[in-house]
PDB file of C-alpha atoms and ligand atoms in Angstrom:
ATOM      1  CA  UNK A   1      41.217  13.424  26.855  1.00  0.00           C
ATOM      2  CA  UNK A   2      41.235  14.436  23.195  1.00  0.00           C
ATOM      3  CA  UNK A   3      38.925  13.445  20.678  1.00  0.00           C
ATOM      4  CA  UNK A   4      41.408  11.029  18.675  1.00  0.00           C
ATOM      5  CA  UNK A   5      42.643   9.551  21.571  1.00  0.00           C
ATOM      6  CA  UNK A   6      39.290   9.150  22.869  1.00  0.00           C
ATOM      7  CA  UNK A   7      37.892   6.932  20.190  1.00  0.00           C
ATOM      8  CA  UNK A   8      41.125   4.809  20.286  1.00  0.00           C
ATOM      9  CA  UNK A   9      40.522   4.015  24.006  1.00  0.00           C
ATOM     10  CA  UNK A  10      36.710   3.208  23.162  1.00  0.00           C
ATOM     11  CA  UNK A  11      38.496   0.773  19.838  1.00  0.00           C
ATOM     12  CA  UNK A  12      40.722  -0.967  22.673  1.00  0.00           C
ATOM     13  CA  UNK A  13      37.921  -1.490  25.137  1.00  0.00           C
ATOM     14  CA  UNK A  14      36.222  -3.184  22.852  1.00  0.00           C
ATOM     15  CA  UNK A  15      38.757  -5.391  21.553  1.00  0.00           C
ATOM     16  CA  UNK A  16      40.657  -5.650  24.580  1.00  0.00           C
ATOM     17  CA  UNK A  17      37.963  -6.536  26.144  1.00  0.00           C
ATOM     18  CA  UNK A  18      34.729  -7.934  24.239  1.00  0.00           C
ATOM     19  CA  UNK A  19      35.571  -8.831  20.457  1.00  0.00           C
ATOM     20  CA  UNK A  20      39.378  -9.468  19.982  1.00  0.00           C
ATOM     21  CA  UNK A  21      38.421 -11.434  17.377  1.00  0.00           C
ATOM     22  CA  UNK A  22      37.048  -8.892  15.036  1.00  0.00           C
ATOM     23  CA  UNK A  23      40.068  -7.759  14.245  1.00  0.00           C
ATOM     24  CA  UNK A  24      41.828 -11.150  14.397  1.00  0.00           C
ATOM     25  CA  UNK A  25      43.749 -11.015  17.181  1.00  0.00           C
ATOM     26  CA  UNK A  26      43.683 -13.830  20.207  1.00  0.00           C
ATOM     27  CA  UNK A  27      44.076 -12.649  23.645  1.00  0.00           C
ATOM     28  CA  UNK A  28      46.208 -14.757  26.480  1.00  0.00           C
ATOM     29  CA  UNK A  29      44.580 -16.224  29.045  1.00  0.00           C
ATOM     30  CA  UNK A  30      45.837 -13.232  31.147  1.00  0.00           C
ATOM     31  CA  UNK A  31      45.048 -10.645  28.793  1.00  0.00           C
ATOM     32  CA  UNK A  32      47.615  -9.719  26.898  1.00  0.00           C
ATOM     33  CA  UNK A  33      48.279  -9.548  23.475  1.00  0.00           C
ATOM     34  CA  UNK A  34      51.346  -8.302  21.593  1.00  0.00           C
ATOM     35  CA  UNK A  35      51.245  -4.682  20.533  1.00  0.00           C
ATOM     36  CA  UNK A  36      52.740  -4.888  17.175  1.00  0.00           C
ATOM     37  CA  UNK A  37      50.619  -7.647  16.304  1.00  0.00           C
ATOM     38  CA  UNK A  38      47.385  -5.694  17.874  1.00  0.00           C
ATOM     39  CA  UNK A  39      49.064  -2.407  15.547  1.00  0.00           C
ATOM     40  CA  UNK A  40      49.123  -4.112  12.548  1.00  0.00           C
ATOM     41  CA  UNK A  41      45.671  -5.886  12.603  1.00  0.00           C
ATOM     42  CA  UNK A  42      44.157  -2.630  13.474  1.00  0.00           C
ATOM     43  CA  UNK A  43      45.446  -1.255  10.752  1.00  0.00           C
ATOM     44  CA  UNK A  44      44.650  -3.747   8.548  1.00  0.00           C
ATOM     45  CA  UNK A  45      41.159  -2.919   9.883  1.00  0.00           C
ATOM     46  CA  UNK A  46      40.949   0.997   8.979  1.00  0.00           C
ATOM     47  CA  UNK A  47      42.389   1.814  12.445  1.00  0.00           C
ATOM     48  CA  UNK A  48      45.004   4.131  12.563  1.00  0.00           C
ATOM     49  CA  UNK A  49      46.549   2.869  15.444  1.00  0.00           C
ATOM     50  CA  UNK A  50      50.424   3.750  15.950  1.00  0.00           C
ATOM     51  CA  UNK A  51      52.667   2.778  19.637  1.00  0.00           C
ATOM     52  CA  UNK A  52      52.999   6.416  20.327  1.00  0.00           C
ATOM     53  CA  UNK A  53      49.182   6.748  20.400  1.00  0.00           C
ATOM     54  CA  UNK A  54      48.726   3.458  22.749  1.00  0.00           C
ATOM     55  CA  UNK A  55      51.561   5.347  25.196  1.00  0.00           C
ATOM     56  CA  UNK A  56      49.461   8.533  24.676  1.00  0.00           C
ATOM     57  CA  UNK A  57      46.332   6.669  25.731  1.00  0.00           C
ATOM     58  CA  UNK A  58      47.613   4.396  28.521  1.00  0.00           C
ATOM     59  CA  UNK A  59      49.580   7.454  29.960  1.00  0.00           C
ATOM     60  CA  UNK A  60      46.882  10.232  29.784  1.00  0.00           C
ATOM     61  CA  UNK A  61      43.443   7.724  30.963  1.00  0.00           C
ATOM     62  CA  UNK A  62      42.797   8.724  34.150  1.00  0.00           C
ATOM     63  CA  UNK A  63      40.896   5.165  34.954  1.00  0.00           C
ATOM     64  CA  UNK A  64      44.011   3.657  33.683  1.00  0.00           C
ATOM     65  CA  UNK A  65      41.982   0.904  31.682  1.00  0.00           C
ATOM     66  CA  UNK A  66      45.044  -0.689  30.204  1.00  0.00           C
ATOM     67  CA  UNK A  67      48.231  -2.269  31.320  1.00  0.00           C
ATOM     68  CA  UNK A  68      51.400  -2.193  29.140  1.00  0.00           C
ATOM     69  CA  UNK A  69      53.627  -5.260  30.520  1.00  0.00           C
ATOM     70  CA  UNK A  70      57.042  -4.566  32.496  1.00  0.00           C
ATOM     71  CA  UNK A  71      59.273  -5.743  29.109  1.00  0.00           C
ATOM     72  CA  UNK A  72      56.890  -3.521  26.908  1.00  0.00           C
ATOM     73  CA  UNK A  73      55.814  -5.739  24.322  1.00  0.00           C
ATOM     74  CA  UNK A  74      52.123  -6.718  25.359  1.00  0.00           C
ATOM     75  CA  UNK A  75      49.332  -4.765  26.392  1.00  0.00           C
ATOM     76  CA  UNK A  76      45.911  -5.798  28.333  1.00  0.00           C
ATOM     77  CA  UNK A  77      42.752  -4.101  29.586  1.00  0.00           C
ATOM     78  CA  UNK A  78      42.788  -3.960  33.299  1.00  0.00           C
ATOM     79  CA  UNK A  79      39.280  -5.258  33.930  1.00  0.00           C
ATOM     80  CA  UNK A  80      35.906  -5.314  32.470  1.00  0.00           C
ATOM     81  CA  UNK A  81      36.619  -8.488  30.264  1.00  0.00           C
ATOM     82  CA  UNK A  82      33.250 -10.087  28.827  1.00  0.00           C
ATOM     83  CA  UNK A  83      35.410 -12.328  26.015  1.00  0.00           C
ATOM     84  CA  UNK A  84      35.802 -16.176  26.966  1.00  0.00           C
ATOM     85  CA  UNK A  85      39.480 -15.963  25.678  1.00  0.00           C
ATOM     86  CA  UNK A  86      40.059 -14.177  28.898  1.00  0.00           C
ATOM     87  CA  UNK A  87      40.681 -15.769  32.701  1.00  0.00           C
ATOM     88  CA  UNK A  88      42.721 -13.066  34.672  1.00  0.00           C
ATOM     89  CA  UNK A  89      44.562 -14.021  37.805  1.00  0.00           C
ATOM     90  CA  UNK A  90      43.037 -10.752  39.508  1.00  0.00           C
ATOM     91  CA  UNK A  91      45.287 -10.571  42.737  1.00  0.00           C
ATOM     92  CA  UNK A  92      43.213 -11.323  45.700  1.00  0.00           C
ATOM     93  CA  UNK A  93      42.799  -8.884  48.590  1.00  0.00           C
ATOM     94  CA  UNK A  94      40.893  -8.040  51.462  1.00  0.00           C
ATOM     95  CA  UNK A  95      38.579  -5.580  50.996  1.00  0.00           C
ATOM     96  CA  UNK A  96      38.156  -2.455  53.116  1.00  0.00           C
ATOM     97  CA  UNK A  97      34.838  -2.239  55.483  1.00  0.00           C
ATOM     98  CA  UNK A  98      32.882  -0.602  52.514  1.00  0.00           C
ATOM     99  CA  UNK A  99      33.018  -0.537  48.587  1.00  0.00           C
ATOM    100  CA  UNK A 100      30.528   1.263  46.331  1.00  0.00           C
ATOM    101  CA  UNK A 101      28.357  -0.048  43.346  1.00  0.00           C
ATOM    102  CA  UNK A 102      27.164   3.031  41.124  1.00  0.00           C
ATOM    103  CA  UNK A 103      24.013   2.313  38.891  1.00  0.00           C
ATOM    104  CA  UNK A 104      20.961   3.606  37.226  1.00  0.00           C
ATOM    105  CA  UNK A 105      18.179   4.084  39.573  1.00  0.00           C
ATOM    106  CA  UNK A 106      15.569   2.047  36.818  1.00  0.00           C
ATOM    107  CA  UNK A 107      17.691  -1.417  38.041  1.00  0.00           C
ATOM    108  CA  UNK A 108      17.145  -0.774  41.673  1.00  0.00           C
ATOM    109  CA  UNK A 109      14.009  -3.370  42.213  1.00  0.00           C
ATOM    110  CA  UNK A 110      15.460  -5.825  40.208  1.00  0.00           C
ATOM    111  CA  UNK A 111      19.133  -5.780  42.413  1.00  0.00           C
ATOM    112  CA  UNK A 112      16.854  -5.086  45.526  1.00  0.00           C
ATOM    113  CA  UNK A 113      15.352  -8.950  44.521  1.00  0.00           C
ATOM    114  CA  UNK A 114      18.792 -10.216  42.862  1.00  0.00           C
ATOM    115  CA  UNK A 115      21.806  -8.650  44.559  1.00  0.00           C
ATOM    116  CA  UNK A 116      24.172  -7.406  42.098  1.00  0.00           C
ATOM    117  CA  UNK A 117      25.025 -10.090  39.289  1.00  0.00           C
ATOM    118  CA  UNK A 118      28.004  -9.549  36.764  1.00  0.00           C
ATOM    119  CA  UNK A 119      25.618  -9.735  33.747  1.00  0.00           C
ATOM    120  CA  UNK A 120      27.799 -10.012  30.460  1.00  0.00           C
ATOM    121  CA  UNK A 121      31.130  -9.212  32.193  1.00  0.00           C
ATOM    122  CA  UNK A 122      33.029 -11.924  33.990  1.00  0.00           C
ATOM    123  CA  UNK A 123      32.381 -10.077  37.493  1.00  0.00           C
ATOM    124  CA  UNK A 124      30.637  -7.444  39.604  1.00  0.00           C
ATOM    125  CA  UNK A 125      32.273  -4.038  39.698  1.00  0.00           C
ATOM    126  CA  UNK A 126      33.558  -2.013  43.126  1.00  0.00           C
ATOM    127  CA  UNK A 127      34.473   1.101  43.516  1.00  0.00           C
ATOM    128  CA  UNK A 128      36.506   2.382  46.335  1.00  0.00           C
ATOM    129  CA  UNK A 129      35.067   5.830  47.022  1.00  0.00           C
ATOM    130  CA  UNK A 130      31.489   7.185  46.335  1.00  0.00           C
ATOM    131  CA  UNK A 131      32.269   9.429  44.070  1.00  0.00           C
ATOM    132  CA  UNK A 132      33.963   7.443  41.189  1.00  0.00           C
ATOM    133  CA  UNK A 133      30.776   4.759  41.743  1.00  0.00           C
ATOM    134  CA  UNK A 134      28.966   7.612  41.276  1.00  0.00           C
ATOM    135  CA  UNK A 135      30.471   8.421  37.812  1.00  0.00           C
ATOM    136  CA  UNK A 136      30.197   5.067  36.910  1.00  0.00           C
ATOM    137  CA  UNK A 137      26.195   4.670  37.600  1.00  0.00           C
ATOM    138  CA  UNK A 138      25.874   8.164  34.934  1.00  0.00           C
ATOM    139  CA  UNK A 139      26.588   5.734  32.056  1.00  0.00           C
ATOM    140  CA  UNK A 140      23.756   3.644  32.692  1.00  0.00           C
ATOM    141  CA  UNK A 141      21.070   6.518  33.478  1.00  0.00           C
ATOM    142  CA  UNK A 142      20.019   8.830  36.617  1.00  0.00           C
ATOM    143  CA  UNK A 143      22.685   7.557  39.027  1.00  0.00           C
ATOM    144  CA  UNK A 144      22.351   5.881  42.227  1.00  0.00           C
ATOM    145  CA  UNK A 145      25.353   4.647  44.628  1.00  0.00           C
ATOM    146  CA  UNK A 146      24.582   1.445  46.352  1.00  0.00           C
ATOM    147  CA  UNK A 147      27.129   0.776  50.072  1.00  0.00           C
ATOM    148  CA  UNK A 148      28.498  -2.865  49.918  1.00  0.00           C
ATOM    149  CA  UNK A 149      29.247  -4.453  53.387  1.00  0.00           C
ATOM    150  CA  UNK A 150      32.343  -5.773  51.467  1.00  0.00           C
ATOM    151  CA  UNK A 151      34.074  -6.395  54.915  1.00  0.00           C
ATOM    152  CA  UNK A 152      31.650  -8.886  55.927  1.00  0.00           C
ATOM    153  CA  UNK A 153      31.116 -10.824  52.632  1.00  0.00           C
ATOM    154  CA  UNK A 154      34.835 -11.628  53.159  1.00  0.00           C
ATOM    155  CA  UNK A 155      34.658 -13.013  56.509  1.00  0.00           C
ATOM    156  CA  UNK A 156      32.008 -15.011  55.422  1.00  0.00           C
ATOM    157  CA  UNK A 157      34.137 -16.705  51.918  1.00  0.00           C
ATOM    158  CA  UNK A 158      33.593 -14.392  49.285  1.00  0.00           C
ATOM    159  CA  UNK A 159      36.430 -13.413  46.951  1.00  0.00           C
ATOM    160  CA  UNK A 160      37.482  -9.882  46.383  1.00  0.00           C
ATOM    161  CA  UNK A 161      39.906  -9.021  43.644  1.00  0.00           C
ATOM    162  CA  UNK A 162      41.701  -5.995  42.799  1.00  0.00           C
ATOM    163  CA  UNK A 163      42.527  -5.146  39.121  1.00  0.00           C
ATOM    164  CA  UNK A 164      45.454  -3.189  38.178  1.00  0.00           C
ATOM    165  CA  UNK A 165      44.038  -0.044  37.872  1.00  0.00           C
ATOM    166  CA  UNK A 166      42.177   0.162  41.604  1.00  0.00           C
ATOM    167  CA  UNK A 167      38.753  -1.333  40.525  1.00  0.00           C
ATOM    168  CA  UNK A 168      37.673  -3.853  43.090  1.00  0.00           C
ATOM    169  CA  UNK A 169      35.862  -7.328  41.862  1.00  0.00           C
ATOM    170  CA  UNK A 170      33.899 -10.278  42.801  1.00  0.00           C
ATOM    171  CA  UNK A 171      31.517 -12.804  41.820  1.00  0.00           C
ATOM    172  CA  UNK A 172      28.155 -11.065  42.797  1.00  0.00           C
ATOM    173  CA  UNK A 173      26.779  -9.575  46.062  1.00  0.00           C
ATOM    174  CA  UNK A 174      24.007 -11.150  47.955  1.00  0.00           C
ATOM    175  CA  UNK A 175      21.324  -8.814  48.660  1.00  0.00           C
ATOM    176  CA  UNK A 176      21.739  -9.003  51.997  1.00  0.00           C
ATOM    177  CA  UNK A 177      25.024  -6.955  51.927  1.00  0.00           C
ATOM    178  CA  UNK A 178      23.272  -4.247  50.161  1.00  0.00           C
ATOM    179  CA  UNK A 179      22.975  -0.749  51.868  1.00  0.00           C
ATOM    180  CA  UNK A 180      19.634   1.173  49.741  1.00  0.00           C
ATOM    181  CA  UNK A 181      19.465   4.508  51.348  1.00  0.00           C
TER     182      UNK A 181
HETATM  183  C1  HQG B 201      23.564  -3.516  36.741  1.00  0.00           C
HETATM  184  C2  HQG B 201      33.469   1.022  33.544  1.00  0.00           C
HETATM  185  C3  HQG B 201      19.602  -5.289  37.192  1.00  0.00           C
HETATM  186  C4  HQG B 201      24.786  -2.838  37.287  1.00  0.00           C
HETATM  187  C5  HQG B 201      33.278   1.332  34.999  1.00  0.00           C
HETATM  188  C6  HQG B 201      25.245  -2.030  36.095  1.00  0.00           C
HETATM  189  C7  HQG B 201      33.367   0.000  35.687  1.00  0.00           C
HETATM  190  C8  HQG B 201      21.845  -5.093  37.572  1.00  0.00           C
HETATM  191  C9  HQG B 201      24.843  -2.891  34.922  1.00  0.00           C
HETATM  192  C10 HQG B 201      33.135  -1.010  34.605  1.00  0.00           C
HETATM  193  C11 HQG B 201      21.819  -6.172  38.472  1.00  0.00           C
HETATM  194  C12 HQG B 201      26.028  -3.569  34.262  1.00  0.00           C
HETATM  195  C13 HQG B 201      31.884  -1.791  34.829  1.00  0.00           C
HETATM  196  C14 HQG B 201      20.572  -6.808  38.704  1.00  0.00           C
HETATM  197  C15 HQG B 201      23.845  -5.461  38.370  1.00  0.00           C
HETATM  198  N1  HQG B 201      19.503  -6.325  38.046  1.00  0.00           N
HETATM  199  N2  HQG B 201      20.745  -4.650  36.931  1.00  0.00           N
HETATM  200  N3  HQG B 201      20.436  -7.841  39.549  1.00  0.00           N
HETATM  201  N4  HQG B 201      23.067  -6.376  38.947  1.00  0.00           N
HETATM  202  N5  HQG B 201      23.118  -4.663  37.536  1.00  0.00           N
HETATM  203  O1  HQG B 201      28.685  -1.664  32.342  1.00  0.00           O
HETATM  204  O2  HQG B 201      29.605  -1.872  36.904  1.00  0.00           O
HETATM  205  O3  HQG B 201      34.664   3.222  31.761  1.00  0.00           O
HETATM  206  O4  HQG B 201      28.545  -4.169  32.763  1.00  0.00           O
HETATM  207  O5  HQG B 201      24.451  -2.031  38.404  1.00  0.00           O
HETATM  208  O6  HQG B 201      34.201   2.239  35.475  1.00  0.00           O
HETATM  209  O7  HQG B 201      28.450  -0.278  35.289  1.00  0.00           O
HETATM  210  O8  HQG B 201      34.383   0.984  30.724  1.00  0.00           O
HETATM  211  O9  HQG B 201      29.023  -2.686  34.654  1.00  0.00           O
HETATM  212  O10 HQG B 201      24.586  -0.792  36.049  1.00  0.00           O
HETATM  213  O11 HQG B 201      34.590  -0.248  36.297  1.00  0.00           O
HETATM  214  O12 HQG B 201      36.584   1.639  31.716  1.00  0.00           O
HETATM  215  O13 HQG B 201      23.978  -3.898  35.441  1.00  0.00           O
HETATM  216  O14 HQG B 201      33.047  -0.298  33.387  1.00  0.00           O
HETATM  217  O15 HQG B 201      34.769   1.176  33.166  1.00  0.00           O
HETATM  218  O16 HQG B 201      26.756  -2.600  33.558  1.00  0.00           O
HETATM  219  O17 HQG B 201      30.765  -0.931  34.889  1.00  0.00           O
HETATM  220  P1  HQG B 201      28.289  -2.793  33.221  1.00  0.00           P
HETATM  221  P2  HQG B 201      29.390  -1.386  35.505  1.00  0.00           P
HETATM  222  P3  HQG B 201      35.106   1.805  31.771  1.00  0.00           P
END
């Protein structure tokens, strides 16, 4: 992805996501907000942000982290919402035998003793294949790709969720459904 476009997916994340109200905007209770009004108050904020360069964005992100809605007048981050405003409907599913949890090897004792908790986001984050949790543990430090017996946890009550853009979710994983090696 190119440099501009870049910094304008790390600006939505972040208000999409965390701080809409830094920029003055109020998200739905789904997610969405209106794109003119999230255009102008980014501007109004030193933003250059224009619709061609949200299209750009939500076109060219290969993790597809936002959704533009079917009428095209709202956009929404996929997942990864820490911001109370936000309650997403996340389509339930059931999970395949196996999902993947990349992280940094230096929080392996504490998930050993807690399981994996969703910390300041509203849940835990699965990835379907190895190699994508594996990209996503690189952020945090020297990676590490923990199995989930995501299978199981369902039969036994837990919710899984899966966000528009293929990331799986749920509450938090017992330790006990934790592969280490
Ligand atoms: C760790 C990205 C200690 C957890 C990705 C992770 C994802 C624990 C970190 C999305 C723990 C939280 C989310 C415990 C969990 N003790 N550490 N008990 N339980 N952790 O960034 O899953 O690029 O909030 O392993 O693709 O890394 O932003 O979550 O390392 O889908 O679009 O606490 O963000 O998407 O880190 O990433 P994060 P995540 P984007």
């Amino acid at each position: 992805m190119d440099k501009q476009l870049d910094k304008i997916s790390k600006f939505l994340s972040y208000i999409l996501r965390h701080q809409p109200e830094v920029i003055g905007i109020t998200l739905d209770s789904d997610g969405w907000v209106n794109i003119d009004s999230l255009i102008m108050r980014a501007n109004q904020h030193g933003e250059p942000l224009t619709r061609e360069l949200i299209e750009q964005l939500v076109k060219t992100s290969d993790k597809k982290r936002f959704t533009i809605s079917d009428d095209g007048l709202k956009i929404r981050a996929a997942q990864g919402h820490s911001t109370q405003q936000v309650k997403i409907s996340h389509v339930e599913h059931m999970p395949p035998e196996f999902l993947y949890h990349g992280t940094a090897t230096r929080f392996i004792d504490s998930i050993k003793k807690q399981g994996l908790v969703a910390g300041s986001r509203h849940y835990v984050h699965l990835s379907g294949d190895e190699k994508t949790a594996n990209t996503v543990g690189k952020r945090h430090g020297k990676p590490i790709v923990l199995k989930v017996k995501a299978l199981q946890m369902y039969h036994q009550g837990f919710n899984f969720y899966l966000a528009d853009n293929g990331v799986w979710l749920t509450d938090a994983v017992p330790n006990t459904f934790l592969i280490f090696d």
